[in-house]
PDB file of C-alpha atoms in Angstrom:
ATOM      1  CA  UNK A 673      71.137 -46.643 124.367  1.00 51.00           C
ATOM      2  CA  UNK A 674      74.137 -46.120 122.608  1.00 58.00           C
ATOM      3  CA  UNK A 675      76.982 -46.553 125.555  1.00 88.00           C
ATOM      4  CA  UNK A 676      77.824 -42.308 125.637  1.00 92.00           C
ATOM      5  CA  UNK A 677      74.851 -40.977 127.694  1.00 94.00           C
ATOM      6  CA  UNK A 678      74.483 -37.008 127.846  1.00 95.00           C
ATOM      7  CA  UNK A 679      72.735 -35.125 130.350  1.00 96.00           C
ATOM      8  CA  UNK A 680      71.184 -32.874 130.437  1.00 96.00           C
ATOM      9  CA  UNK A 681      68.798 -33.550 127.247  1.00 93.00           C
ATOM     10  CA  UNK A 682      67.417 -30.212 126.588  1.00 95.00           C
ATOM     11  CA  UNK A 683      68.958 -26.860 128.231  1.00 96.00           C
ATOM     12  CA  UNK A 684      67.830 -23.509 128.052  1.00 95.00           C
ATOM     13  CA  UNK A 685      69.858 -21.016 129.535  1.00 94.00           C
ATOM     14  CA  UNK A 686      70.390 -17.063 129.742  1.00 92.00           C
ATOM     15  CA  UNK A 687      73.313 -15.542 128.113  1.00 91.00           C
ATOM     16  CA  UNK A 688      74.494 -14.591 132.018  1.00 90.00           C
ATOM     17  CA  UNK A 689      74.220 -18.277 133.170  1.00 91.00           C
ATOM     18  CA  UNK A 690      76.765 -20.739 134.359  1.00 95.00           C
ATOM     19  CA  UNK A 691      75.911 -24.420 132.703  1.00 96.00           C
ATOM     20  CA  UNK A 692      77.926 -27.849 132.513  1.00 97.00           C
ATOM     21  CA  UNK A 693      76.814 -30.469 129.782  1.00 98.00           C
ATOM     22  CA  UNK A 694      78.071 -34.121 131.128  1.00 98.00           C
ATOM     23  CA  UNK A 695      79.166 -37.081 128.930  1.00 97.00           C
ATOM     24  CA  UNK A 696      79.837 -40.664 130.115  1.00 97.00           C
ATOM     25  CA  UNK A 697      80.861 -43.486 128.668  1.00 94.00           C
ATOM     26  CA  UNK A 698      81.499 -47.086 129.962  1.00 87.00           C
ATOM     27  CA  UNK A 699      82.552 -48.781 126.732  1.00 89.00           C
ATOM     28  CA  UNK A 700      86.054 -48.521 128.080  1.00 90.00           C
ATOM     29  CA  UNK A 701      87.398 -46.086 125.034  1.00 90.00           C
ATOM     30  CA  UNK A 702      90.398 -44.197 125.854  1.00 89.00           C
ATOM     31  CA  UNK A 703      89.113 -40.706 123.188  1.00 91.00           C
ATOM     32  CA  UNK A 704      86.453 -38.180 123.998  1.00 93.00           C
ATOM     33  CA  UNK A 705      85.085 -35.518 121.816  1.00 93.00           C
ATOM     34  CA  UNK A 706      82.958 -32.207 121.547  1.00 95.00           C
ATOM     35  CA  UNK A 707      81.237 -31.879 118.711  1.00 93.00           C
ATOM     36  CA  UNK A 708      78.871 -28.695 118.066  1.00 94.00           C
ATOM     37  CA  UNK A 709      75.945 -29.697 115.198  1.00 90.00           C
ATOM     38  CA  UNK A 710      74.239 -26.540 113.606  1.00 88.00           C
ATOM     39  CA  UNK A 711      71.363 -26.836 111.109  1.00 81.00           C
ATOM     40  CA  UNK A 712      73.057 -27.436 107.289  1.00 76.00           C
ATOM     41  CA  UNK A 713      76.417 -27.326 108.483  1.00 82.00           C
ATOM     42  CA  UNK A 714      78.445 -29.879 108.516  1.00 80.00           C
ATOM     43  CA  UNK A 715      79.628 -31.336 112.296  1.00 85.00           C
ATOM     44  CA  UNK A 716      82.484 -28.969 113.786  1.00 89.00           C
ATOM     45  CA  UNK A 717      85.055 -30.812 115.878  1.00 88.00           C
ATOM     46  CA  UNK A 718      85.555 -28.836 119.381  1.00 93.00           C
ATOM     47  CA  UNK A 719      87.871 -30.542 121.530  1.00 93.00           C
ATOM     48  CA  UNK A 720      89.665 -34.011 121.812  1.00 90.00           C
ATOM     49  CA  UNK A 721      90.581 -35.724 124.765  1.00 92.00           C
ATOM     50  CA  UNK A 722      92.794 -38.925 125.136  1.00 87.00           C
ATOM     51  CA  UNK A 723      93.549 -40.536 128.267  1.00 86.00           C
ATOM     52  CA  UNK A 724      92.169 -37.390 129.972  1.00 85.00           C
ATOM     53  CA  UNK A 725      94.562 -35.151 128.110  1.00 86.00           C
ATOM     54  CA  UNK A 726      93.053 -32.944 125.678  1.00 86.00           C
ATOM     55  CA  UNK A 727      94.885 -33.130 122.794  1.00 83.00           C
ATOM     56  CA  UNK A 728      92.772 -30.817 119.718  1.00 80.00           C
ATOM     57  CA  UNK A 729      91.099 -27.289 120.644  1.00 79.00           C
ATOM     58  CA  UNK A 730      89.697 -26.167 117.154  1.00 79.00           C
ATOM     59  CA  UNK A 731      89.886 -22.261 118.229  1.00 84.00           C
ATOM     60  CA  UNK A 732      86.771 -23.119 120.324  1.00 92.00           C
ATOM     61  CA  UNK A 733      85.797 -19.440 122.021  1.00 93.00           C
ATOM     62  CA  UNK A 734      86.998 -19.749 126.043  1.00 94.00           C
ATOM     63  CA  UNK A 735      82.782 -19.623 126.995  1.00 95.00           C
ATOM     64  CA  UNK A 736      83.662 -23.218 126.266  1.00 96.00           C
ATOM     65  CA  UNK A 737      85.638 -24.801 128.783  1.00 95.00           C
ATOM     66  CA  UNK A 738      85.976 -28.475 128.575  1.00 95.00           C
ATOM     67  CA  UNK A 739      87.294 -30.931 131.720  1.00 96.00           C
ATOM     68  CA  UNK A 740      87.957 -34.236 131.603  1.00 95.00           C
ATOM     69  CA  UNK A 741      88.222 -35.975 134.834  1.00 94.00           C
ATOM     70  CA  UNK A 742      88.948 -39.235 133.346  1.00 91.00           C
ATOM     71  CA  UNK A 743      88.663 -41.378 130.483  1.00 89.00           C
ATOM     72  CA  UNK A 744      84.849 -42.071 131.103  1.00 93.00           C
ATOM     73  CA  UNK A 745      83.149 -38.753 131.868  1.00 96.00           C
ATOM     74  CA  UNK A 746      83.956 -35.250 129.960  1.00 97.00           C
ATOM     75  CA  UNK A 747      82.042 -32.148 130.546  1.00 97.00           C
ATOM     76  CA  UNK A 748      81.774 -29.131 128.490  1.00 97.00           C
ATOM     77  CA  UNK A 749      81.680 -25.756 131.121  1.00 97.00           C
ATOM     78  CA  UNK A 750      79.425 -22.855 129.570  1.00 96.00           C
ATOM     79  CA  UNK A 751      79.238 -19.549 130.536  1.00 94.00           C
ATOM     80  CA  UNK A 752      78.287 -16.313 129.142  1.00 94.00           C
ATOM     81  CA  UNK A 753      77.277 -17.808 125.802  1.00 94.00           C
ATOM     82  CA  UNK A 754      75.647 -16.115 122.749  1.00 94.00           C
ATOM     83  CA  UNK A 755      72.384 -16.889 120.664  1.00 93.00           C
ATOM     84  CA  UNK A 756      74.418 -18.301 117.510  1.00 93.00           C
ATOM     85  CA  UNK A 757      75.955 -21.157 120.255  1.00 95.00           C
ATOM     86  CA  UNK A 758      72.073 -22.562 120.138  1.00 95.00           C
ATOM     87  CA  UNK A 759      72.890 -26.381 118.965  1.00 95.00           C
ATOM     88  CA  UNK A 760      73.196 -29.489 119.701  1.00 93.00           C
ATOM     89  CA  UNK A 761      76.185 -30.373 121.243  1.00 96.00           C
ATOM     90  CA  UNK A 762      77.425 -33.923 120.477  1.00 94.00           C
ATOM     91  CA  UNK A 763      79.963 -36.132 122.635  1.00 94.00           C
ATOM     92  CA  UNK A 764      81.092 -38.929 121.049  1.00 92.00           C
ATOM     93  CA  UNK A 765      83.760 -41.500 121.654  1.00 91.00           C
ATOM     94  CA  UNK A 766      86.460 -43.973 120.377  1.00 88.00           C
ATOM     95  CA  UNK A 767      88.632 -46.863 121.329  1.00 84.00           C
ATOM     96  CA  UNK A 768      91.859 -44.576 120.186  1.00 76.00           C
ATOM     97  CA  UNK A 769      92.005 -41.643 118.350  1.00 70.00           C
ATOM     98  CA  UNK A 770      92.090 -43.737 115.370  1.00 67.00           C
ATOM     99  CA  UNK A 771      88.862 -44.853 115.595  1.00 63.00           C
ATOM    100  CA  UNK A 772      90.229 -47.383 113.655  1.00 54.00           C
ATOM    101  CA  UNK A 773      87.272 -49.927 113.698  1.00 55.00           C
ATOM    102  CA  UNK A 774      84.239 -48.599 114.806  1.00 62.00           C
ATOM    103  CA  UNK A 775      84.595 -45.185 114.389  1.00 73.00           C
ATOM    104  CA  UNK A 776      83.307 -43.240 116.559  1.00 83.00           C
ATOM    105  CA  UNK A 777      80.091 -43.661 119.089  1.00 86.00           C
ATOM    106  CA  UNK A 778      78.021 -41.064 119.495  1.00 89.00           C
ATOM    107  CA  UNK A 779      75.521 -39.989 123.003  1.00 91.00           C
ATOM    108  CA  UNK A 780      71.916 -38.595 121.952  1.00 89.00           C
ATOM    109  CA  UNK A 781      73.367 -34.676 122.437  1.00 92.00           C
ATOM    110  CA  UNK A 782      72.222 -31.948 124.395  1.00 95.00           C
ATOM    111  CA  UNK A 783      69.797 -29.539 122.273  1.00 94.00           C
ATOM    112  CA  UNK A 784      70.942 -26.390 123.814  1.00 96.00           C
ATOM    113  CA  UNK A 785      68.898 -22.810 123.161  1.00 95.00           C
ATOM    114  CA  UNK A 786      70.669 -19.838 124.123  1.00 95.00           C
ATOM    115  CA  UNK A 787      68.196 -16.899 124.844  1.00 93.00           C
TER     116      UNK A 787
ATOM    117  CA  UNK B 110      92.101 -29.601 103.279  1.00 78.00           C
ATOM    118  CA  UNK B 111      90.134 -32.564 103.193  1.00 83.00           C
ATOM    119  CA  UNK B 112      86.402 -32.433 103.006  1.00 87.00           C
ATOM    120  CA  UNK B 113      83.064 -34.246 102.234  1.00 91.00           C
ATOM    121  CA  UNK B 114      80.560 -33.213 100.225  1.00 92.00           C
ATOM    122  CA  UNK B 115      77.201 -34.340 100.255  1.00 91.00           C
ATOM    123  CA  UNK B 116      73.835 -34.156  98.366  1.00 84.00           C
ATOM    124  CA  UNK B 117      71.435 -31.926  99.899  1.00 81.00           C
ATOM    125  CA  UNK B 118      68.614 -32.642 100.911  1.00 83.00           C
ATOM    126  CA  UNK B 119      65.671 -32.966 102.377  1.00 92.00           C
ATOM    127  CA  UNK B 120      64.902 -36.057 100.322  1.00 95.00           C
ATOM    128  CA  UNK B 121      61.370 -37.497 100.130  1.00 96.00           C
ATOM    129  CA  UNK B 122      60.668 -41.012  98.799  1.00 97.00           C
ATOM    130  CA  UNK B 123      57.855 -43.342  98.714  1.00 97.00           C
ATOM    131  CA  UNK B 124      58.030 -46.782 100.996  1.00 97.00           C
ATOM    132  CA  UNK B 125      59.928 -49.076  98.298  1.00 96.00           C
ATOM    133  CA  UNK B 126      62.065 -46.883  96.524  1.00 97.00           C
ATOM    134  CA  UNK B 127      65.269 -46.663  95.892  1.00 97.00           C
ATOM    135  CA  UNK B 128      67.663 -44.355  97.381  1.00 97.00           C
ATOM    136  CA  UNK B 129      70.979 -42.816  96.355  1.00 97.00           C
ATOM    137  CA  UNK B 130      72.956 -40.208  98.889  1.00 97.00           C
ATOM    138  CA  UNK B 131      75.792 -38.957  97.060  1.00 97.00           C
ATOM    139  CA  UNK B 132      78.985 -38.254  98.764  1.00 97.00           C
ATOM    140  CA  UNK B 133      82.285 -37.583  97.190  1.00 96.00           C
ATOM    141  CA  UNK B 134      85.355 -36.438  99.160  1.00 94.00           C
ATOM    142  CA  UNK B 135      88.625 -34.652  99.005  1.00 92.00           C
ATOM    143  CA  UNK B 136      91.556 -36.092 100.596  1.00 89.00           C
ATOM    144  CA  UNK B 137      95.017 -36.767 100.615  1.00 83.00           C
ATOM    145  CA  UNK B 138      96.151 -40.193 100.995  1.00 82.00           C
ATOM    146  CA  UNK B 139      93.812 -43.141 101.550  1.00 84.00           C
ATOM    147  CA  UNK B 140      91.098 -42.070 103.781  1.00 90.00           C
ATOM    148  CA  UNK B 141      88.898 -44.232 105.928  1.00 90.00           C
ATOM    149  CA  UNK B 142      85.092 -43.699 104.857  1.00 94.00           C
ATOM    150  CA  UNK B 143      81.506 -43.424 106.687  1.00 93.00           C
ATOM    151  CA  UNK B 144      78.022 -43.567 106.652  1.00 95.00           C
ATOM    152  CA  UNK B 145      76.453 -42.732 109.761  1.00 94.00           C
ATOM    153  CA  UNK B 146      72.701 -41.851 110.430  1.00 94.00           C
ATOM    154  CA  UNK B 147      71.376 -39.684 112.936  1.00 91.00           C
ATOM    155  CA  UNK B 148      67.048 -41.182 114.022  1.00 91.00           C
ATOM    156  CA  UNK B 149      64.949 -38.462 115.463  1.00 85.00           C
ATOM    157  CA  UNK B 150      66.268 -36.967 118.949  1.00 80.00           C
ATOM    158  CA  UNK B 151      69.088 -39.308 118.650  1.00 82.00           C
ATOM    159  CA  UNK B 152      73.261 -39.132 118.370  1.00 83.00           C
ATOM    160  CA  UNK B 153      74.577 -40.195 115.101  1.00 87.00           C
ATOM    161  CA  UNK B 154      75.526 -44.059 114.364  1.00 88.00           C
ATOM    162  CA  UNK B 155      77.643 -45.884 112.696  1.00 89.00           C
ATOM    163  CA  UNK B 156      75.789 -47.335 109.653  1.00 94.00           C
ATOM    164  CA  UNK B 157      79.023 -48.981 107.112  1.00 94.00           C
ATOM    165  CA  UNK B 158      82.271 -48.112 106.151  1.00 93.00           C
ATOM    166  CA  UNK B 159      84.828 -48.906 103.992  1.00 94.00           C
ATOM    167  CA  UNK B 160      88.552 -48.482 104.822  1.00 90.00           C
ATOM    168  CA  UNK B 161      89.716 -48.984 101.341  1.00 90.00           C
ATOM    169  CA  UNK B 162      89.373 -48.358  97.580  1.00 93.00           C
ATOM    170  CA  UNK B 163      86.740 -50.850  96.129  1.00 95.00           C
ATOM    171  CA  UNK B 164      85.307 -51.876  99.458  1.00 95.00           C
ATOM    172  CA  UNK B 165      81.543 -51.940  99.654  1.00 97.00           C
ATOM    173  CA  UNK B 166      80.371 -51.228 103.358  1.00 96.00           C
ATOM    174  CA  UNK B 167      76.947 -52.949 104.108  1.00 97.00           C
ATOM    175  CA  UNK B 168      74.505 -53.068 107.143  1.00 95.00           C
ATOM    176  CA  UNK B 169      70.534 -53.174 107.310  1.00 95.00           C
ATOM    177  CA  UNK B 170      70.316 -52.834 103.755  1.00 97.00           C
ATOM    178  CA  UNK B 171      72.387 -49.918 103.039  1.00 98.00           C
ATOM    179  CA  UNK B 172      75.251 -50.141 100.549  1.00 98.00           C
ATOM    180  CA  UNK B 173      78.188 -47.895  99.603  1.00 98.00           C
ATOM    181  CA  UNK B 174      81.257 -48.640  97.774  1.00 98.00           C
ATOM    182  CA  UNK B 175      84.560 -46.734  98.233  1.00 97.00           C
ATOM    183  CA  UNK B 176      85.049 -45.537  94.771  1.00 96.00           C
ATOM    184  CA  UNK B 177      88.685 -43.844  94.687  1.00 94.00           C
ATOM    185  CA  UNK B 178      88.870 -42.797  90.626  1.00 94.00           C
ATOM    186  CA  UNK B 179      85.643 -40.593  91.140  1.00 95.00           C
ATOM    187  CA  UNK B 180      86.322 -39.912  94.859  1.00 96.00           C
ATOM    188  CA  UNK B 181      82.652 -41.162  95.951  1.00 97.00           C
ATOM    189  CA  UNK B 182      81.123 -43.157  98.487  1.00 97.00           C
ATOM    190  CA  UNK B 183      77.459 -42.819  97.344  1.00 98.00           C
ATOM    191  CA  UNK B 184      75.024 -44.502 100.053  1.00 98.00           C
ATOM    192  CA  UNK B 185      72.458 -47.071  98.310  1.00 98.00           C
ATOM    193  CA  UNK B 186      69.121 -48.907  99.270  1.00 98.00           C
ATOM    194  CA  UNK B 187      66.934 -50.757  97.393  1.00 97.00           C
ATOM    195  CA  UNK B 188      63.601 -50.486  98.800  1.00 96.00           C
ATOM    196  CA  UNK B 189      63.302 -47.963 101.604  1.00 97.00           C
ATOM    197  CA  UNK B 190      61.087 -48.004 104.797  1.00 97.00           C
ATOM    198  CA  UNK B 191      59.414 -45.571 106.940  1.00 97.00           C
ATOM    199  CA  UNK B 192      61.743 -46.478 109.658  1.00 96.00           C
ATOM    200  CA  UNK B 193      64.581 -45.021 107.205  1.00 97.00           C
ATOM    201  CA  UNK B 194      63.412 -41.334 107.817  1.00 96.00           C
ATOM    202  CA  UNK B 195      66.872 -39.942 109.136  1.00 96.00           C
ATOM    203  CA  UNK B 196      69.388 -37.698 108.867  1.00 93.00           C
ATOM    204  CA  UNK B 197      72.698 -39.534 106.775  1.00 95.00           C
ATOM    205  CA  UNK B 198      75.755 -38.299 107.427  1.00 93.00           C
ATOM    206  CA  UNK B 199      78.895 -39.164 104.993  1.00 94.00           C
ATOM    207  CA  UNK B 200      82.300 -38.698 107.133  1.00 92.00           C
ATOM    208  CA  UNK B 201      85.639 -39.136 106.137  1.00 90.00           C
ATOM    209  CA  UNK B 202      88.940 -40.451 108.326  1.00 86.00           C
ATOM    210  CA  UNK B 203      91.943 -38.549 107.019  1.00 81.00           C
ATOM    211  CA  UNK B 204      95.322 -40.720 107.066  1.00 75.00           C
ATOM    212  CA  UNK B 205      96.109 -38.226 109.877  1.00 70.00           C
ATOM    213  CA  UNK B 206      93.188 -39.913 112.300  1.00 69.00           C
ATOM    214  CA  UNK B 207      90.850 -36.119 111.385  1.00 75.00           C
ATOM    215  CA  UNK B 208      86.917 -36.596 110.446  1.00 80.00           C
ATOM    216  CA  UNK B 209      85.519 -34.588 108.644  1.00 86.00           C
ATOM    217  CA  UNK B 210      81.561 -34.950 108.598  1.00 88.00           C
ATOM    218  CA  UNK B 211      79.100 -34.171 105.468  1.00 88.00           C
ATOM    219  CA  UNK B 212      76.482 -31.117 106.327  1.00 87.00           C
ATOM    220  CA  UNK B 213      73.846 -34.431 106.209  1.00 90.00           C
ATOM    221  CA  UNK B 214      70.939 -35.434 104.045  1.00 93.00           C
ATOM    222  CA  UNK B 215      67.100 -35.475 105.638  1.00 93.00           C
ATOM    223  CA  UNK B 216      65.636 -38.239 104.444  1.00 96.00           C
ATOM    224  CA  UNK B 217      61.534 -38.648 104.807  1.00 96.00           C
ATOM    225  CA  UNK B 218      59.949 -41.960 103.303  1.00 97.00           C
ATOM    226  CA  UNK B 219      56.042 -41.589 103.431  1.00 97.00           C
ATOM    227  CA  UNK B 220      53.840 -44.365 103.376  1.00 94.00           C
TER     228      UNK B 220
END
């Protein structure tokens, strides 16, 4: 158990269906993160929250809609996703943005398939 | 832009052996730099860094020194285990608080 626990695991869902991945952390960082990890690419950065604000949206298609209802849980909304968003989605967190001293600290991820 | 770019992989080594991940990077500035490994069904973790030219990050092991004059941060273990079988990932920590993450390096160590 790393501190960032993401639910659900696994999902497989429908290109028509309405999902919500959940992050929570209780390591009392202020910075949340989306990331999206696809086989031989390297990570790519999705959204940053700080103090609940989101701060970074790296041109993330709007079937991704992140919410972060405070500085310990951050979901990522899905809907109407396509086959090539199959990955595993990654939440991580830091004490700052800065990450200054331990980086950042990752949950397990959600391994998401898209059929 | 800055970047990190890693060996690929997969990499398959006896128990014992010793392993090298390459990593350079491109950045401007001083970057922050990262190892972080990523066990079977698992998130990614912090394994060493170095926040400055000549550091050497250690932990379980593992060894990397932040070489700025060839841009590398080459990960380093002198006898490796079963339990090493991972996926590595080299990141980088732009002066402007960014990371950027290697594509990461499989690495299988068979009995």
């Amino acid at each position: 158990e790393t501190g960032v626990t993401q639910t659900p695991r696994h999902l497989v869902m429908g290109m028509t269906n309405k999902k919500s991945l959940k992050c929570e952390q209780h390591l009392g960082h202020n910075a949340m993160y989306w990331y999206k990890q696809s086989a031989k690419k390297p990570l790519e950065l999705m959204f940053v929250y700080n103090f609940k604000e989101q701060t970074e949206n790296n041109s993330v298609p709007s079937r991704f809609s992140p919410e972060c209802p405070n500085s310990s849980h951050l979901f990522l909304h899905l809907h109407t996703l396509q086959p090539e968003d199959s990955a595993l989605y990654l939440c991580a967190s830091s004490q700052d943005l800065e990450g200054r001293i331990y980086g950042y600290t990752f949950g397990s991820g959600t391994r998401l398939t898209v059929v | 832009g800055d970047s990190v770019t890693q060996m690929e992989g997969p990499v398959t080594l006896s128990e014992e052996a010793f392993l090298t991940i390459n990593c350079t990077y491109t950045a401007t500035g001083y970057p922050s730099l990262f190892w972080y490994v990523q066990y079977p069904g698992e998130g990614l973790q912090l394994l060493l860094k170095a926040t400055k030219a000549d550091d050497k990050g250690s932990n379980k092991g593992f060894e990397a020194t932040y070489r700025k004059e060839t841009t590398s941060f080459h990960l380093e273990k002198g006898s490796v285990q079963v339990s090493d079988s991972a996926v590595y990932f080299c990141a980088l920590r732009s002066p402007g608080n960014q990371f950027y993450f290697g594509t990461g390096t499989s690495l299988t160590v068979i009995p």
